[in-house]
Amino acid sequence: MSGLRVVPAYRHGRERLYVCREDGNNVAWYDRETGRVSLLAEDGADAVLHALKPFLTGPVTVGPPPVPTAAELARLTLHPDDDLAPNRPGEALLVALDRDPGPARRLRPDPRRRALTAEQTVGGTLDGLEGAGWHTLHSVPLPGGDRVHHLVIGPGGLFAVHALYARRTRVLVADPMVTLGRHQAEPLLRRLRATADRATYALTAEVRPLLALVEPAEVTVTAQPRGVRVLRDPELADLARLGGVLKPADVEALHGMARDRNTWGRV
């Protein structure tokens, strides 16, 4: 087998290197994350490994493609319109601003844009956890117009993350109230717990609420809120250190269930 070329591609958030013949047909692919070379024809193993040699980063397993798991099969049969995985951080706000950008001149900044900045900041940090075995879904819609800003699934469990814009503002957390600067206090933690409870019901697995404060000047917590974690946006990266709650197969299964829009229709 000669004339093989290697073509990089991203599938479902993972990088693969495809080995193709001159006619463009694939004969194998290399998954760097798992260290596996999957062959579509066993008699071409030597030529495939020769073509991949400059790209191999360590020991590899060579063999036929693995049998897809139940979670992978569910993902493959999911209609694109029902797949929430492609949602961008702040997807719902981006759509709303595109449909109604508001007046060109405003006396005060559009609060939707501050909320969008918060969700994009938090979402970017959470997306960075993928290499540690975590998955994040953004703007998960709930009946009644509510949504989960970010649903994080990984070895440390499941978290419903609410992003709150607090740039250069003092934040006071007195369960269930959250106060931003001189604004009126709101029972935000109560709403976060209710949202996490709805997600728990939908996924039949415990989802814990997490409040992510974006660029606060100062944070004062009068007492540890019941069942709610309160973190500044840089501290979200510490979630990668959590583990011991879910096995990799459980993470994939829950992610496959959560990314299906139909999962959230009755909560």
Coordinates of C-alpha atoms in Angstrom, one line a residue, residues 117-211:
T117 CA -19.5 38.3 28.7
A118 CA -19.9 36.3 32.0
E119 CA -21.1 33.2 30.2
Q120 CA -18.4 33.3 27.6
T121 CA -15.7 33.8 30.2
V122 CA -17.0 30.9 32.4
G123 CA -17.7 28.7 29.4
G124 CA -14.2 29.2 28.0
T125 CA -12.6 28.1 31.3
L126 CA -15.0 25.1 31.5
D127 CA -14.3 24.0 28.0
G128 CA -10.6 23.9 28.9
L129 CA -11.4 21.0 31.3
E130 CA -12.0 18.6 28.4
G131 CA -8.5 17.3 28.5
A132 CA -9.0 16.2 32.1
G133 CA -12.0 14.0 31.2
W134 CA -14.8 16.6 31.6
H135 CA -17.6 17.6 29.2
T136 CA -19.5 20.9 29.3
L137 CA -22.8 21.7 27.7
H138 CA -23.8 25.4 27.3
S139 CA -27.3 27.0 27.4
V140 CA -29.2 23.9 28.3
P141 CA -32.9 24.8 27.7
L142 CA -35.5 24.0 30.4
P143 CA -39.3 24.3 30.0
G144 CA -40.7 27.6 30.9
G145 CA -37.9 29.6 29.4
D146 CA -35.3 28.8 32.1
R147 CA -31.9 27.3 31.2
V148 CA -28.7 25.9 32.7
H149 CA -25.9 28.3 31.8
H150 CA -23.3 25.5 31.8
L151 CA -23.7 21.8 32.7
V152 CA -20.4 20.2 33.6
I153 CA -20.0 16.4 33.7
G154 CA -16.7 14.8 34.7
P155 CA -14.9 12.5 37.2
G156 CA -15.9 14.8 40.1
G157 CA -19.6 14.6 39.4
L158 CA -22.1 17.0 37.7
F159 CA -22.5 20.7 38.3
A160 CA -25.1 23.2 37.1
V161 CA -23.0 26.4 36.8
H162 CA -24.5 29.9 36.8
A163 CA -22.3 32.6 35.5
L164 CA -22.7 36.1 37.2
Y165 CA -21.1 39.2 35.9
A166 CA -19.5 41.0 38.8
R167 CA -16.6 43.0 37.3
R168 CA -15.1 45.4 39.9
T169 CA -18.0 44.9 42.1
R170 CA -18.3 43.8 45.8
V171 CA -20.3 40.6 46.1
L172 CA -22.1 39.6 49.3
V173 CA -23.4 36.1 49.6
A174 CA -25.9 35.5 52.5
D175 CA -27.8 32.4 51.7
P176 CA -30.1 32.5 49.8
M177 CA -29.4 36.2 48.9
V178 CA -26.7 37.5 46.6
T179 CA -26.0 41.2 46.5
L180 CA -23.9 42.9 43.8
G181 CA -22.6 46.3 45.0
R182 CA -25.4 48.7 45.7
H183 CA -28.0 46.7 43.8
Q184 CA -30.9 45.1 45.6
A185 CA -30.2 41.6 47.0
E186 CA -31.8 38.7 45.1
P187 CA -32.5 35.1 46.2
L188 CA -30.2 33.7 43.5
L189 CA -29.0 30.7 45.4
R190 CA -32.6 29.5 45.9
R191 CA -33.0 29.6 42.1
L192 CA -29.7 27.8 41.5
R193 CA -30.7 24.9 43.8
A194 CA -34.1 24.7 42.0
T195 CA -32.3 24.5 38.6
A196 CA -29.9 21.9 39.9
D197 CA -32.9 19.8 41.2
R198 CA -34.5 19.9 37.8
A199 CA -31.3 18.7 36.2
T200 CA -31.0 16.0 38.8
Y201 CA -34.5 14.8 37.9
A202 CA -33.8 14.9 34.2
L203 CA -30.5 12.9 34.4
T204 CA -31.4 10.7 37.4
A205 CA -28.0 11.6 38.8
E206 CA -27.1 14.2 41.4
V207 CA -26.4 17.7 39.9
R208 CA -24.8 20.2 42.3
P209 CA -25.3 24.0 41.9
L210 CA -22.3 26.2 41.4
L211 CA -22.2 30.0 41.3

